[in-house]
């Protein structure tokens, strides 16, 4: 676990609709849509705690770094504690997309239907179209909002409201990684904090996450500090 710091300044809105795009060099995701609409919110009321806990599990992300529990996040992320943590976080950023874009199988089908006219006119394409329910069609034309979208990205930060802040629990659904969603979350958190004149911002991250945070403008602490964690065993 390491610490990084960043400096910046900008004001922003609490809700925004953006497009997330895959890298053209990302061959592994070539069958998936190259771009999808996403909804970014900094409002706590838009967070569904059940969806958030599910995101912890899907991202194999633990809020309690105990090696003996491995990836069993269900045991670690207590709903009551999660509710308190979110309520006391100074900045939260949530990212939503249409559920069909978050599901890998549906996303592949969506991409094939839109990028291949021959498939659309094939027997399989016609059957797929005929079997689509009216409810599915209605959901597809509705504007994307937190109420009809799926939580696919999240990040939060604590601050002392004066000097320092720290970023925690940055997560993006694995099937939607490498689309710039994580960077959007970090940038939004940093801009919100610096708009409050807080410029000493730390990121709690693993060693393999250092390149990502460096790409977001973070670097080693000039004071040479590192992160040490005190964690009490859950069985104690």
Short mmCIF file of C-alpha atoms in Angstrom, two decimals:
data_model
loop_
_atom_site.label_atom_id
_atom_site.label_comp_id
_atom_site.label_asym_id
_atom_site.label_seq_id
_atom_site.Cartn_x
_atom_site.Cartn_y
_atom_site.Cartn_z
CA UNK A 1 0.00 0.00 0.00
CA UNK A 2 1.44 3.37 -1.01
CA UNK A 3 0.60 7.05 -0.78
CA UNK A 4 0.52 9.56 -3.62
CA UNK A 5 -0.28 13.27 -3.78
CA UNK A 6 -1.83 15.52 -6.40
CA UNK A 7 -2.51 19.22 -7.02
CA UNK A 8 -5.25 20.81 -9.14
CA UNK A 9 -8.23 23.17 -9.19
CA UNK A 10 -11.64 23.34 -10.89
CA UNK A 11 -15.31 23.61 -10.03
CA UNK A 12 -17.96 21.21 -11.25
CA UNK A 13 -21.56 20.19 -11.39
CA UNK A 14 -23.08 17.43 -9.26
CA UNK A 15 -24.49 15.45 -12.20
CA UNK A 16 -23.22 14.96 -15.73
CA UNK A 17 -23.83 12.71 -18.73
CA UNK A 18 -20.66 11.67 -20.56
CA UNK A 19 -19.42 9.09 -23.04
CA UNK A 20 -16.84 6.48 -22.10
CA UNK A 21 -14.73 5.05 -24.93
CA UNK A 22 -12.44 2.06 -25.16
CA UNK A 23 -8.90 2.31 -26.41
CA UNK A 24 -8.63 1.24 -30.03
CA UNK A 25 -5.54 -0.78 -29.07
CA UNK A 26 -7.56 -2.83 -26.58
CA UNK A 27 -7.94 -5.97 -28.70
CA UNK A 28 -9.40 -8.00 -25.83
CA UNK A 29 -12.49 -5.79 -25.86
CA UNK A 30 -12.85 -5.59 -29.65
CA UNK A 31 -16.21 -7.41 -29.52
CA UNK A 32 -17.66 -4.91 -27.06
CA UNK A 33 -19.07 -1.44 -27.86
CA UNK A 34 -16.36 1.15 -28.39
CA UNK A 35 -18.35 3.81 -26.52
CA UNK A 36 -21.23 3.88 -24.06
CA UNK A 37 -23.10 6.70 -22.29
CA UNK A 38 -22.35 7.04 -18.60
CA UNK A 39 -23.93 9.16 -15.87
CA UNK A 40 -21.66 10.74 -13.25
CA UNK A 41 -23.10 11.81 -9.91
CA UNK A 42 -21.55 13.32 -6.79
CA UNK A 43 -24.79 13.07 -4.81
CA UNK A 44 -24.99 10.59 -1.94
CA UNK A 45 -28.71 10.11 -2.51
CA UNK A 46 -27.95 8.39 -5.82
CA UNK A 47 -26.00 5.59 -4.11
CA UNK A 48 -27.81 2.30 -3.61
CA UNK A 49 -25.87 0.54 -0.84
CA UNK A 50 -26.79 -2.93 -2.07
CA UNK A 51 -25.47 -2.08 -5.53
CA UNK A 52 -22.35 -0.57 -3.99
CA UNK A 53 -21.65 -3.67 -1.93
CA UNK A 54 -22.18 -5.76 -5.04
CA UNK A 55 -19.64 -3.59 -6.86
CA UNK A 56 -17.12 -4.26 -4.07
CA UNK A 57 -17.64 -7.98 -4.70
CA UNK A 58 -17.49 -7.79 -8.52
CA UNK A 59 -14.28 -5.76 -8.32
CA UNK A 60 -12.83 -8.08 -5.67
CA UNK A 61 -12.24 -4.94 -3.59
CA UNK A 62 -12.13 -5.16 0.19
CA UNK A 63 -12.65 -2.28 2.60
CA UNK A 64 -10.78 -4.32 5.20
CA UNK A 65 -7.41 -5.64 4.04
CA UNK A 66 -7.20 -8.94 5.89
CA UNK A 67 -5.36 -11.58 3.89
CA UNK A 68 -6.94 -14.49 5.75
CA UNK A 69 -10.35 -13.54 4.34
CA UNK A 70 -9.12 -13.36 0.76
CA UNK A 71 -11.78 -12.13 -1.66
CA UNK A 72 -14.77 -12.96 0.55
CA UNK A 73 -16.02 -9.39 0.48
CA UNK A 74 -19.53 -10.30 1.64
CA UNK A 75 -18.15 -11.01 5.12
CA UNK A 76 -16.04 -7.87 5.22
CA UNK A 77 -18.32 -5.14 3.84
CA UNK A 78 -20.87 -4.78 6.61
CA UNK A 79 -23.95 -2.90 5.38
CA UNK A 80 -24.30 -0.83 8.54
CA UNK A 81 -20.64 0.22 8.45
CA UNK A 82 -20.86 0.92 4.74
CA UNK A 83 -23.82 3.23 5.33
CA UNK A 84 -21.87 5.13 7.99
CA UNK A 85 -18.77 5.32 5.80
CA UNK A 86 -20.68 6.82 2.89
CA UNK A 87 -22.58 9.28 5.09
CA UNK A 88 -19.30 10.57 6.55
CA UNK A 89 -17.36 10.72 3.29
CA UNK A 90 -16.71 14.27 2.16
CA UNK A 91 -16.75 13.45 -1.55
CA UNK A 92 -18.43 10.56 -3.37
CA UNK A 93 -18.43 9.98 -7.11
CA UNK A 94 -20.68 7.34 -8.66
CA UNK A 95 -20.80 6.27 -12.31
CA UNK A 96 -23.82 4.57 -13.89
CA UNK A 97 -24.51 3.02 -17.28
CA UNK A 98 -27.36 1.13 -18.91
CA UNK A 99 -27.53 -2.42 -17.46
CA UNK A 100 -27.17 -3.97 -20.93
CA UNK A 101 -23.80 -2.23 -21.32
CA UNK A 102 -22.58 -3.52 -17.97
CA UNK A 103 -23.37 -7.16 -18.80
CA UNK A 104 -20.64 -8.65 -20.99
CA UNK A 105 -22.95 -11.00 -22.94
CA UNK A 106 -25.54 -8.29 -23.57
CA UNK A 107 -22.82 -5.80 -24.47
CA UNK A 108 -21.36 -8.14 -27.09
CA UNK A 109 -24.82 -8.69 -28.60
CA UNK A 110 -25.47 -4.93 -28.56
CA UNK A 111 -22.17 -4.28 -30.34
CA UNK A 112 -22.77 -6.96 -32.97
CA UNK A 113 -26.27 -5.70 -33.69
CA UNK A 114 -25.10 -2.13 -34.16
CA UNK A 115 -21.83 -2.73 -35.99
CA UNK A 116 -22.92 -5.50 -38.36
CA UNK A 117 -25.92 -4.84 -40.59
CA UNK A 118 -25.66 -8.32 -42.05
CA UNK A 119 -26.18 -9.87 -38.63
CA UNK A 120 -29.14 -7.59 -38.02
CA UNK A 121 -30.83 -8.86 -41.17
CA UNK A 122 -29.99 -12.50 -40.53
CA UNK A 123 -32.48 -14.97 -39.11
CA UNK A 124 -30.76 -14.75 -35.71
CA UNK A 125 -30.98 -10.97 -35.76
CA UNK A 126 -34.66 -10.99 -36.67
CA UNK A 127 -35.45 -13.56 -33.99
CA UNK A 128 -33.59 -11.49 -31.42
CA UNK A 129 -35.49 -8.39 -32.41
CA UNK A 130 -38.84 -10.17 -32.30
CA UNK A 131 -38.15 -11.58 -28.84
CA UNK A 132 -37.33 -8.18 -27.37
CA UNK A 133 -39.99 -7.22 -24.90
CA UNK A 134 -41.74 -3.88 -24.92
CA UNK A 135 -40.23 -3.20 -21.50
CA UNK A 136 -36.69 -3.70 -22.84
CA UNK A 137 -37.37 -1.35 -25.74
CA UNK A 138 -38.81 1.23 -23.38
CA UNK A 139 -35.76 1.01 -21.12
CA UNK A 140 -33.44 1.48 -24.10
CA UNK A 141 -35.02 4.80 -25.12
CA UNK A 142 -35.22 6.21 -21.59
CA UNK A 143 -32.56 8.80 -20.71
CA UNK A 144 -29.82 7.33 -18.51
CA UNK A 145 -30.19 8.22 -14.82
CA UNK A 146 -29.10 6.63 -11.51
CA UNK A 147 -32.62 5.25 -11.09
CA UNK A 148 -32.57 3.18 -14.29
CA UNK A 149 -28.81 2.70 -14.59
CA UNK A 150 -26.40 0.26 -12.97
CA UNK A 151 -23.61 1.37 -10.66
CA UNK A 152 -20.37 0.50 -12.46
CA UNK A 153 -17.83 2.89 -10.93
CA UNK A 154 -17.23 4.49 -7.57
CA UNK A 155 -14.75 6.46 -5.52
CA UNK A 156 -14.80 8.54 -2.34
CA UNK A 157 -12.61 10.83 -0.26
CA UNK A 158 -12.21 12.06 3.29
CA UNK A 159 -10.81 15.46 4.23
CA UNK A 160 -10.14 17.63 7.27
CA UNK A 161 -11.85 20.53 5.44
CA UNK A 162 -8.66 22.55 5.55
CA UNK A 163 -5.33 20.96 4.72
CA UNK A 164 -5.43 17.36 3.57
CA UNK A 165 -7.67 14.70 2.00
CA UNK A 166 -7.36 11.07 0.96
CA UNK A 167 -9.00 9.01 -1.79
CA UNK A 168 -10.40 5.56 -1.01
CA UNK A 169 -12.26 2.66 -2.62
CA UNK A 170 -11.75 3.49 -6.28
CA UNK A 171 -13.57 0.78 -8.26
CA UNK A 172 -14.69 0.18 -11.85
CA UNK A 173 -16.60 -2.87 -13.04
CA UNK A 174 -13.97 -5.17 -14.68
CA UNK A 175 -15.86 -5.43 -18.00
CA UNK A 176 -15.81 -1.62 -18.32
CA UNK A 177 -12.21 -1.00 -17.32
CA UNK A 178 -9.76 0.68 -19.73
CA UNK A 179 -12.47 3.09 -20.84
CA UNK A 180 -11.28 6.08 -18.81
CA UNK A 181 -13.99 5.71 -16.16
CA UNK A 182 -11.52 5.40 -13.28
CA UNK A 183 -9.66 8.51 -14.41
CA UNK A 184 -12.95 10.42 -14.66
CA UNK A 185 -13.73 9.47 -11.05
CA UNK A 186 -10.32 10.51 -9.75
CA UNK A 187 -10.35 13.77 -11.68
CA UNK A 188 -13.81 14.58 -10.35
CA UNK A 189 -12.75 13.90 -6.76
CA UNK A 190 -9.59 16.00 -7.15
CA UNK A 191 -11.48 18.92 -8.69
CA UNK A 192 -14.10 18.91 -5.95
CA UNK A 193 -11.42 18.92 -3.26
CA UNK A 194 -9.25 21.58 -4.85
CA UNK A 195 -12.31 23.77 -5.40
CA UNK A 196 -12.44 23.83 -1.58
CA UNK A 197 -8.76 24.90 -1.44
CA UNK A 198 -7.57 21.45 -0.38
CA UNK A 199 -4.43 20.65 -2.35
CA UNK A 200 -2.66 17.96 -0.30
CA UNK A 201 -4.52 14.91 -1.62
CA UNK A 202 -3.36 11.36 -0.95
CA UNK A 203 -4.44 8.19 -2.74
CA UNK A 204 -4.52 4.90 -0.88
CA UNK A 205 -3.55 2.37 -3.55
CA UNK A 206 -1.79 -0.92 -4.19
CA UNK A 207 1.61 -1.11 -5.86
CA UNK A 208 0.15 -2.20 -9.21
CA UNK A 209 -2.17 0.83 -9.14
CA UNK A 210 0.69 3.33 -9.00
CA UNK A 211 0.96 3.76 -12.81
CA UNK A 212 -2.76 4.57 -12.97
CA UNK A 213 -2.52 7.26 -10.28
CA UNK A 214 0.63 8.67 -11.89
CA UNK A 215 -1.37 9.02 -15.11
CA UNK A 216 -3.93 10.97 -13.07
CA UNK A 217 -1.27 13.45 -11.92
CA UNK A 218 -0.20 11.87 -8.64
CA UNK A 219 3.38 11.32 -7.53
CA UNK A 220 5.51 10.27 -4.60
CA UNK A 221 5.13 12.31 -1.44
CA UNK A 222 7.88 14.94 -1.25
CA UNK A 223 8.12 14.25 2.47
CA UNK A 224 8.97 10.64 1.69
CA UNK A 225 6.08 9.24 3.75
CA UNK A 226 4.56 5.80 3.19
CA UNK A 227 1.30 4.27 4.33
CA UNK A 228 1.10 1.90 7.28
CA UNK A 229 -2.19 0.32 8.31
CA UNK A 230 -3.38 -0.85 11.72
CA UNK A 231 -6.15 -3.42 11.25
CA UNK A 232 -7.70 -5.45 14.03
CA UNK A 233 -8.58 -9.03 13.19
CA UNK A 234 -12.31 -9.57 12.64
CA UNK A 235 -12.12 -12.70 14.76
CA UNK A 236 -10.49 -10.95 17.74
#
